[in-house]
PDB file of C-alpha atoms in Angstrom:
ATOM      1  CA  UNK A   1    -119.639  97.715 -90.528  1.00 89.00           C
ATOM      2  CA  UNK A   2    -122.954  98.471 -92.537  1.00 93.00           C
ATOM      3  CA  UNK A   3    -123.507  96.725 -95.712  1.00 95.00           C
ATOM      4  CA  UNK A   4    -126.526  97.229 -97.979  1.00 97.00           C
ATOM      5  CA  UNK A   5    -127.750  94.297 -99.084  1.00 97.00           C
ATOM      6  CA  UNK A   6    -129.310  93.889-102.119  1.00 98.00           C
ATOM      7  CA  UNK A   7    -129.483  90.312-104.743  1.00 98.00           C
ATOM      8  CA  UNK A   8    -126.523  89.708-106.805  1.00 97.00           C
ATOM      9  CA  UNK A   9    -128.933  88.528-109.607  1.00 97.00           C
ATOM     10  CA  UNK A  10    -132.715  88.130-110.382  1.00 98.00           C
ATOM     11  CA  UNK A  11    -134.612  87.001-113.692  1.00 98.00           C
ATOM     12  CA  UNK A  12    -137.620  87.203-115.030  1.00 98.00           C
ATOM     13  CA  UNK A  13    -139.919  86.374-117.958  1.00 98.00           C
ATOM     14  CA  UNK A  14    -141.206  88.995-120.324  1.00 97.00           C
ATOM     15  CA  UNK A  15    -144.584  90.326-118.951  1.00 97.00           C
ATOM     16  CA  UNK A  16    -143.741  88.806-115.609  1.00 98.00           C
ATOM     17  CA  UNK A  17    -143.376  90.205-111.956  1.00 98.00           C
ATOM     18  CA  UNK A  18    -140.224  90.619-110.311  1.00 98.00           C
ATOM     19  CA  UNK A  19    -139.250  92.156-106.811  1.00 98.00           C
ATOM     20  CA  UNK A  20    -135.754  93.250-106.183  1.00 98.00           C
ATOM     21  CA  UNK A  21    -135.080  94.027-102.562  1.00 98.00           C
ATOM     22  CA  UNK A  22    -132.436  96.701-100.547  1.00 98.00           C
ATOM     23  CA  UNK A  23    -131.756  95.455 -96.726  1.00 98.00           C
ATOM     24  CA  UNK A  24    -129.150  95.770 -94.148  1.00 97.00           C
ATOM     25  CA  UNK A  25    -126.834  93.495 -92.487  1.00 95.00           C
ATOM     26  CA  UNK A  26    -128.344  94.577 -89.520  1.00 91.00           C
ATOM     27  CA  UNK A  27    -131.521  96.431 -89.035  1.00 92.00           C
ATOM     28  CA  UNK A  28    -134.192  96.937 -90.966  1.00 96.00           C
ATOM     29  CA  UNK A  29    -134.614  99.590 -93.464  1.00 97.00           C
ATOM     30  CA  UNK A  30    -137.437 101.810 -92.870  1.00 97.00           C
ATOM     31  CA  UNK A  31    -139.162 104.952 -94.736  1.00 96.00           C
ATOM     32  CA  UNK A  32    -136.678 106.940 -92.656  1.00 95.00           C
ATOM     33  CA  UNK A  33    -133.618 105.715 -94.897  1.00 96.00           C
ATOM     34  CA  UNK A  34    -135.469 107.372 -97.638  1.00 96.00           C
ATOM     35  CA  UNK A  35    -134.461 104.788-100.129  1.00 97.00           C
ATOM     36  CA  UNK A  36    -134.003 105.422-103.813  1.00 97.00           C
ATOM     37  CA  UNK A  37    -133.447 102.849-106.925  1.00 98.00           C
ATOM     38  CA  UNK A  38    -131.486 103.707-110.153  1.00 97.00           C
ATOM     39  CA  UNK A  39    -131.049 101.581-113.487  1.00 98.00           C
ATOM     40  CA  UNK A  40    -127.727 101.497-114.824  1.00 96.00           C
ATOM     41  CA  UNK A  41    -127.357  99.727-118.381  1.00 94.00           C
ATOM     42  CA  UNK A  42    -123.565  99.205-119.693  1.00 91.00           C
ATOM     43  CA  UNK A  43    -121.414 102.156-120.418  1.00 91.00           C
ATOM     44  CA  UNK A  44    -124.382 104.620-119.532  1.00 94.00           C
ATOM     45  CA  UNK A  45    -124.634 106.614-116.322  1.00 94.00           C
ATOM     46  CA  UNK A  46    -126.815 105.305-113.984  1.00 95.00           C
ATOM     47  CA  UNK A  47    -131.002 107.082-113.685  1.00 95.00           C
ATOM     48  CA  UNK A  48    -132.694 107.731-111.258  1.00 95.00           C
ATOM     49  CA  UNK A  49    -136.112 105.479-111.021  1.00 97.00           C
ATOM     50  CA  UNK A  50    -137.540 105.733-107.176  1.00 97.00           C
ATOM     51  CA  UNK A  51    -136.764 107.717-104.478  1.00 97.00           C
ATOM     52  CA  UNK A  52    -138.476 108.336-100.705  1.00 96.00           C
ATOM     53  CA  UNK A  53    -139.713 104.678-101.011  1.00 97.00           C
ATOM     54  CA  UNK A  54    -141.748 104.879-103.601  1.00 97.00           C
ATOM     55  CA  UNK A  55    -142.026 108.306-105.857  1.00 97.00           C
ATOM     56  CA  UNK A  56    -141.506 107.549-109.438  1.00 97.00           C
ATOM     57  CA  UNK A  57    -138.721 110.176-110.982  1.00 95.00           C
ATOM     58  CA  UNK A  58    -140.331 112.133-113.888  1.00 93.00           C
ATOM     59  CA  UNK A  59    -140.873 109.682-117.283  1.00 95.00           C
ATOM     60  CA  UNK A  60    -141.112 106.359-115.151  1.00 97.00           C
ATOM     61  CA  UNK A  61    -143.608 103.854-116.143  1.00 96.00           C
ATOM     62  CA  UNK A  62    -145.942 103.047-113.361  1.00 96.00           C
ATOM     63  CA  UNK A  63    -145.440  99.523-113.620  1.00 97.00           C
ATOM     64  CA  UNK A  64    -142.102  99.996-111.435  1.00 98.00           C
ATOM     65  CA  UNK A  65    -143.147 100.625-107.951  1.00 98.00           C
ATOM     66  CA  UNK A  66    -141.556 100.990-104.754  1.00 98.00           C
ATOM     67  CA  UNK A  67    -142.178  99.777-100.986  1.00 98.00           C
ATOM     68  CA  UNK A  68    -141.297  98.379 -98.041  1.00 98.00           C
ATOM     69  CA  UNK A  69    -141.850  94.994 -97.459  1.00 97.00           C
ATOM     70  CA  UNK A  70    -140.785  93.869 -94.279  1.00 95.00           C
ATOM     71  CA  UNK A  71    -137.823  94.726 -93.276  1.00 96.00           C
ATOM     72  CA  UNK A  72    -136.414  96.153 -96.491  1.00 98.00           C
ATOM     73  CA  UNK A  73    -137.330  98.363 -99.383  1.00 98.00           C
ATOM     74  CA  UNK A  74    -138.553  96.897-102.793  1.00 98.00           C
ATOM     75  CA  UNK A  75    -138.443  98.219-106.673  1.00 98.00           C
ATOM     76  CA  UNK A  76    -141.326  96.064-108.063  1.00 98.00           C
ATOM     77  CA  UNK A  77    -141.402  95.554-112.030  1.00 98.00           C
ATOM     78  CA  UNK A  78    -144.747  94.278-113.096  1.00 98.00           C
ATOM     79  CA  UNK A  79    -145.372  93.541-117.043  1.00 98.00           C
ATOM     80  CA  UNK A  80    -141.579  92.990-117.306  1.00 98.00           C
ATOM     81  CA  UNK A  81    -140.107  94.047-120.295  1.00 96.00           C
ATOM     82  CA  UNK A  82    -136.762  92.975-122.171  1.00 96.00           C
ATOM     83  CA  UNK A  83    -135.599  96.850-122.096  1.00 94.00           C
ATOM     84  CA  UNK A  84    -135.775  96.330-118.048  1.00 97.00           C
ATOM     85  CA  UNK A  85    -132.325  94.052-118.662  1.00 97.00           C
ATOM     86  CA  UNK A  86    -130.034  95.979-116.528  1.00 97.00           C
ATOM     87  CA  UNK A  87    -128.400  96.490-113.008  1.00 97.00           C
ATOM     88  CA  UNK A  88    -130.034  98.177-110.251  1.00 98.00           C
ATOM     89  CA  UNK A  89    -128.705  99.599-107.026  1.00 98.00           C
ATOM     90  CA  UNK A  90    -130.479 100.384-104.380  1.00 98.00           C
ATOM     91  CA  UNK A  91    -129.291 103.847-102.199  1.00 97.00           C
ATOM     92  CA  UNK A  92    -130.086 105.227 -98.368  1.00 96.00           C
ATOM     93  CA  UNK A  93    -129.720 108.189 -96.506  1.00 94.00           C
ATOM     94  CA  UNK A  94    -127.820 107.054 -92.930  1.00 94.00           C
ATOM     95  CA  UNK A  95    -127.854 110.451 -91.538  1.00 91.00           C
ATOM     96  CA  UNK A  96    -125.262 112.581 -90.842  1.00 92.00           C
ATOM     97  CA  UNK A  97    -125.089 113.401 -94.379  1.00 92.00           C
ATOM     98  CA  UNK A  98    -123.736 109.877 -95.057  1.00 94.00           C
ATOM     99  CA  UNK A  99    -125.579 107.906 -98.372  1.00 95.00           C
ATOM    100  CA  UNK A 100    -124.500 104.646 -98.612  1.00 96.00           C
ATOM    101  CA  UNK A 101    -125.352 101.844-102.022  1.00 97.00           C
ATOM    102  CA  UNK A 102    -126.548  98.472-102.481  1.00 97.00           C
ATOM    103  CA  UNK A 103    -124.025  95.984-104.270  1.00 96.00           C
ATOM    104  CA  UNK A 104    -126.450  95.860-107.143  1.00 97.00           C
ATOM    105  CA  UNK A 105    -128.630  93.399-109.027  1.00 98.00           C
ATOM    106  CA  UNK A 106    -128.219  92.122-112.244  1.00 97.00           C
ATOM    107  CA  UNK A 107    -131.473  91.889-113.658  1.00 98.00           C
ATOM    108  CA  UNK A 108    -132.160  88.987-116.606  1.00 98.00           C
ATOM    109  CA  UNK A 109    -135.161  88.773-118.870  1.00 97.00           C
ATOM    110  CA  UNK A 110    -135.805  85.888-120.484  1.00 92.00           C
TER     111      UNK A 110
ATOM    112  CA  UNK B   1    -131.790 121.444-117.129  1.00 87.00           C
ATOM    113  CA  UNK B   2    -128.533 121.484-115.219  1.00 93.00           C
ATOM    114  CA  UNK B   3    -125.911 119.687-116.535  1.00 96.00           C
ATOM    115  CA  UNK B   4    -122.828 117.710-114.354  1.00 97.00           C
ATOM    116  CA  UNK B   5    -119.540 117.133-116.350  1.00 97.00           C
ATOM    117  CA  UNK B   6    -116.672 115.875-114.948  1.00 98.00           C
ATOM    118  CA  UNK B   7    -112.800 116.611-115.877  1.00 97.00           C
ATOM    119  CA  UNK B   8    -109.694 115.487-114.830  1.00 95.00           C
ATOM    120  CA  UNK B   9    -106.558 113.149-115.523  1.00 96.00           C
ATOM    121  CA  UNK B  10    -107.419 109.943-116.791  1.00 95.00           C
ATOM    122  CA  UNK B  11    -103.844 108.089-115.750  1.00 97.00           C
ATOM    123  CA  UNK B  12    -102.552 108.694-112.441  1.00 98.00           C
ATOM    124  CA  UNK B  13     -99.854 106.566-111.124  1.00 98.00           C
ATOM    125  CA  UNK B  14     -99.302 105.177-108.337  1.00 97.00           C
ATOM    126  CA  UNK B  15     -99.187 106.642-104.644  1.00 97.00           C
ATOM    127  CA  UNK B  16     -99.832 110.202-106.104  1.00 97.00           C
ATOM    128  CA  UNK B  17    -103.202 112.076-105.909  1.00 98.00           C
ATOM    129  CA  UNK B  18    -106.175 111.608-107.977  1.00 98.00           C
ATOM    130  CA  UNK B  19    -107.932 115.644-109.037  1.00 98.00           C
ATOM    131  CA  UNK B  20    -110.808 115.610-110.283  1.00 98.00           C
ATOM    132  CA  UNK B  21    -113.519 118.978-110.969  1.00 97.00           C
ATOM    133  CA  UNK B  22    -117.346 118.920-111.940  1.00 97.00           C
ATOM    134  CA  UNK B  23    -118.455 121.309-113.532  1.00 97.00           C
ATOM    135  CA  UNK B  24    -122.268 122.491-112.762  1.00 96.00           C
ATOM    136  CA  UNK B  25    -124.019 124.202-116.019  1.00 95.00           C
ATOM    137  CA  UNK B  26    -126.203 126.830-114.245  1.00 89.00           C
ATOM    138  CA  UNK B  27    -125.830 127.920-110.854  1.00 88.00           C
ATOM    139  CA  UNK B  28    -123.430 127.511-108.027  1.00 89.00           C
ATOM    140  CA  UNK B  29    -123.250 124.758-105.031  1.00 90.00           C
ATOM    141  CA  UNK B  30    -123.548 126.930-102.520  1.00 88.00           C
ATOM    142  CA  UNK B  31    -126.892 127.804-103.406  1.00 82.00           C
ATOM    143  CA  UNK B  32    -130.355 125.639-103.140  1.00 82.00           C
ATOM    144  CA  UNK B  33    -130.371 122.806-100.643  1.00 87.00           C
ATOM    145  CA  UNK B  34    -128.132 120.734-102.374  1.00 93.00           C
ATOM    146  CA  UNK B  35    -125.749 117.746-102.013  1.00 94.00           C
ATOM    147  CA  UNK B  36    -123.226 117.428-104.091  1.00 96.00           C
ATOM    148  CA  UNK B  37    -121.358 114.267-105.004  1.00 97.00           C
ATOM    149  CA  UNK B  38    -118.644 111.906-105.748  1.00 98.00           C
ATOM    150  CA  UNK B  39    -119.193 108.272-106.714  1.00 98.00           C
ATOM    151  CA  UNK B  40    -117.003 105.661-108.091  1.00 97.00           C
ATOM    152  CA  UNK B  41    -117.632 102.872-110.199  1.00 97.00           C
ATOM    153  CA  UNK B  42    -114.737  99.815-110.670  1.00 93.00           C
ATOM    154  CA  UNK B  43    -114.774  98.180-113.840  1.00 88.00           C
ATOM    155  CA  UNK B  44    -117.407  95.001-113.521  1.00 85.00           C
ATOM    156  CA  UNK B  45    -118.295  96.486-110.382  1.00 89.00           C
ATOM    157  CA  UNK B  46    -121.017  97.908-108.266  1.00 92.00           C
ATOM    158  CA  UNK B  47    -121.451 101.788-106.925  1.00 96.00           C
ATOM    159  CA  UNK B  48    -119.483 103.330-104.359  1.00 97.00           C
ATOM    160  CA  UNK B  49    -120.309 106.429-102.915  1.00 97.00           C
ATOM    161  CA  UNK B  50    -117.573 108.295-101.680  1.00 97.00           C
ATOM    162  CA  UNK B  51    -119.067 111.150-100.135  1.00 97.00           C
ATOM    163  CA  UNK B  52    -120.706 115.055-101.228  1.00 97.00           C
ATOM    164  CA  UNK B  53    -120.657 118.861-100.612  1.00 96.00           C
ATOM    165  CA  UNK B  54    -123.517 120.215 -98.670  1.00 93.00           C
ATOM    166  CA  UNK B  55    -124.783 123.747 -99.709  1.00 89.00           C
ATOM    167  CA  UNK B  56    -123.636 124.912 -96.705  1.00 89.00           C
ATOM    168  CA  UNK B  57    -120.022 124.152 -97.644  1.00 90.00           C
ATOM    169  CA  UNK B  58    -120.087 121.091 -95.537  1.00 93.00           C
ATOM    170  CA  UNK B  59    -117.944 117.642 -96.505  1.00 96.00           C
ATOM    171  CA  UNK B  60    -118.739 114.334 -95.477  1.00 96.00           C
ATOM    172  CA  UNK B  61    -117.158 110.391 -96.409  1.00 96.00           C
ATOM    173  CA  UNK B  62    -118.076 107.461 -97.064  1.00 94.00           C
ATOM    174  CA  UNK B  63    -116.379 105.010 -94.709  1.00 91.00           C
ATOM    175  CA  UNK B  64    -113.691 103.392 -97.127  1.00 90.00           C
ATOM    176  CA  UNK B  65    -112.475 106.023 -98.458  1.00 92.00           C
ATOM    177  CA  UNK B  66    -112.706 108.747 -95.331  1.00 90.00           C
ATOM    178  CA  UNK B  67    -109.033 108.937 -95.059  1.00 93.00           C
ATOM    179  CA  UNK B  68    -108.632 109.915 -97.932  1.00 97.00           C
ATOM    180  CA  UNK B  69    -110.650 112.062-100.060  1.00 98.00           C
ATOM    181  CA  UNK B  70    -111.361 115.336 -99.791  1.00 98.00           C
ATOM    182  CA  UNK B  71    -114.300 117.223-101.499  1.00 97.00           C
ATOM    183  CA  UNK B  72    -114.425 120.963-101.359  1.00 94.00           C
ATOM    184  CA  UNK B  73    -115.792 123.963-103.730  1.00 91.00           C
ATOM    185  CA  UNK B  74    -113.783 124.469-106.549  1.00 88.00           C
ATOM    186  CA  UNK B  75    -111.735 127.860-108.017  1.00 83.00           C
ATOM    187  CA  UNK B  76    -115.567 128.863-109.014  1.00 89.00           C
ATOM    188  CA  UNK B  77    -118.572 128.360-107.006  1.00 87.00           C
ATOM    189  CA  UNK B  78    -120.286 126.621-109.808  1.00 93.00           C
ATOM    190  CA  UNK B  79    -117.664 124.036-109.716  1.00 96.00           C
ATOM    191  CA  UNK B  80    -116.439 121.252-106.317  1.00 97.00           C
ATOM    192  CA  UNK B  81    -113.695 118.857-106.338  1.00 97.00           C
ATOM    193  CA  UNK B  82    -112.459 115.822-105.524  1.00 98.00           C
ATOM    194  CA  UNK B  83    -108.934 114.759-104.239  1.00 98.00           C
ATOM    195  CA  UNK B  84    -108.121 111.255-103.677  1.00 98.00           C
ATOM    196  CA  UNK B  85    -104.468 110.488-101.807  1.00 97.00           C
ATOM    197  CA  UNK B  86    -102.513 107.603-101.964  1.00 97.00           C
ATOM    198  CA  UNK B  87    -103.741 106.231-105.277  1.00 97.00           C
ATOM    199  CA  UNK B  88    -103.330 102.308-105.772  1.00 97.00           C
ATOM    200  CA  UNK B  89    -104.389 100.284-108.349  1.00 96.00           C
ATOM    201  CA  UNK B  90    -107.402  99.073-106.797  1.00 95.00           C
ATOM    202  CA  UNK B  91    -108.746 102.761-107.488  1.00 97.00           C
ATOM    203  CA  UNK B  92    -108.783 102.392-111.164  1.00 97.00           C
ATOM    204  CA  UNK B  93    -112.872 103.343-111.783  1.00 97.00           C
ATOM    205  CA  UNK B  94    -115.717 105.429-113.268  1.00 97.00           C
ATOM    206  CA  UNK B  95    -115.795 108.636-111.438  1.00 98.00           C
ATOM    207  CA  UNK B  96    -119.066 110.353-111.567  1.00 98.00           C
ATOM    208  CA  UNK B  97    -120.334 113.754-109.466  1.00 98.00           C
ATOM    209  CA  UNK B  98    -123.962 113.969-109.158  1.00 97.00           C
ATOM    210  CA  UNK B  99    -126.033 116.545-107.464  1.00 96.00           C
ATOM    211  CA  UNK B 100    -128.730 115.154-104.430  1.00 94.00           C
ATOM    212  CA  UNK B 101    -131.909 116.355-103.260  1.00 92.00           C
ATOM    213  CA  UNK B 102    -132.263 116.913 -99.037  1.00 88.00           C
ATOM    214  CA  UNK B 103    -135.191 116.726 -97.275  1.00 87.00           C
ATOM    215  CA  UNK B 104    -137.324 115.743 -97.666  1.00 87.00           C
ATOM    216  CA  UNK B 105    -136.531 113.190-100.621  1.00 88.00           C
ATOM    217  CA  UNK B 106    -132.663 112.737-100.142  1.00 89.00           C
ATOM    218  CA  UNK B 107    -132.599 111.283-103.762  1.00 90.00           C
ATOM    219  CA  UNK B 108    -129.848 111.789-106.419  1.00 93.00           C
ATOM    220  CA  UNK B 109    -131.372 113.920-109.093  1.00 93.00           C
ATOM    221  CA  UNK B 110    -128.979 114.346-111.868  1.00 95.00           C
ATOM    222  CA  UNK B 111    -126.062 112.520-112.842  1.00 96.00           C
ATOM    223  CA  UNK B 112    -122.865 113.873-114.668  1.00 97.00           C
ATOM    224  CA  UNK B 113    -121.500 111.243-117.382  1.00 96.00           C
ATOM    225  CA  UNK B 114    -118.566 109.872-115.846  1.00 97.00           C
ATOM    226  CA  UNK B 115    -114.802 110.014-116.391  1.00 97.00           C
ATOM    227  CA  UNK B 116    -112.427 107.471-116.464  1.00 97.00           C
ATOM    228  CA  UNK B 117    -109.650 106.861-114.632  1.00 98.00           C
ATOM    229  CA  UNK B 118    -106.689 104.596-114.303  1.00 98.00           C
ATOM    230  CA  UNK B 119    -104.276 104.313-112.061  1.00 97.00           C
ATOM    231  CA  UNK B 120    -100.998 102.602-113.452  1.00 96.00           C
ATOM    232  CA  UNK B 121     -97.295 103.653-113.485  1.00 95.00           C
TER     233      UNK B 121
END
């Protein structure tokens, strides 16, 4: 069964650099899973942040970027801020009109 | 901007079937290339998608819950549905519909608010 992998937690310090990364139990994820990130702070629906690897949804600071490193995409927050608290999930496209998430990661500043 | 709501039942009990209808503001799903979704939330936990609507009137599932849910277009065209059978506990979560870009971004685009529901007897 495919999982979408993704850390269960991350911190960082205020103004530093963090990478959170979206891979799969087996494969590698590729430009072709068109993978999108979304922040999701308690009892708020989640928003949209990345999507096709690394196009910032309208309003997004340019200091969260998106990639591929390696063998999995990666929402990169530089200048981190303590409003960047949240969780963030991780989605791809499978094909065959099948999306699938990332477990999340809980993201500390401090 | 359109706008997603969800409405429904928020206590279902057991072993019955879960209903629930988004709304879309402006427009229908059966126009634009758009996907339209469910996904589920459990309390404390992460996102689960449980599958969309293609503009074409297509449905297709997420692998846990395949058996089932059933999406469809609702009694209007600018609503779609969701039925879940065989409610258990264990599907007790934040139900959101969202509506999805295809190609050549396949990204979720706007995000109804969410409605809550429990399953308990």
């Amino acid at each position: 069964q495919t999982v979408v992998t993704q850390e269960p937690s991350l911190s960082v310090s205020p103004g530093g650099t963090v990478t959170l990364t979206c891979g799969l139990n087996s494969g590698s994820v590729s430009t072709n899973y068109y993978p999108s990130w979304y922040r999701q702070t308690p009892g708020q629906a989640p928003r949209t942040l990345i999507y096709s690897t690394n196009t910032r949804s309208p309003g997004v600071p340019d200091r969260l970027s998106g990639s591929i490193l390696g063998n999995k995409a990666a929402l990169t927050i530089t200048g981190a801020q303590a409003d960047d608290e949240s969780d963030y999930y991780c989605a791809l496209f499978m094909g065959s009109g099948v999306w699938m998430f990332g477990g999340g990661t809980r993201l500390t500043v401090l | 901007q359109v706008q997603l709501q969800e409405s429904g039942p928020g206590l279902v009990k057991p072993s019955e079937t879960l209903s629930l209808t988004c709304s879309v503001s402006s427009g229908s799903v059966d126009t634009g290339s758009y996907h339209w979704f469910w996904i589920r939330q459990t309390p404390g936990k992460g996102l689960e998608w449980i599958g969309r609507l293609s503009y074409s009137g297509s449905a297709t599932y997420g692998p846990s819950l395949k058996s089932r849910a059933t999406i469809s277009v609702g009694t209007s065209k600018n609503q779609f549905s969701l039925k879940l059978s065989s409610v258990t506990a264990a599907d007790t979560a934040m139900y959101y519909c969202a509506r999805a870009r295809g190609f050549p971004t396949f990204d979720i685009e706007i995000w109804g608010q969410g409605t809550m529901v429990t399953v308990s007897s």
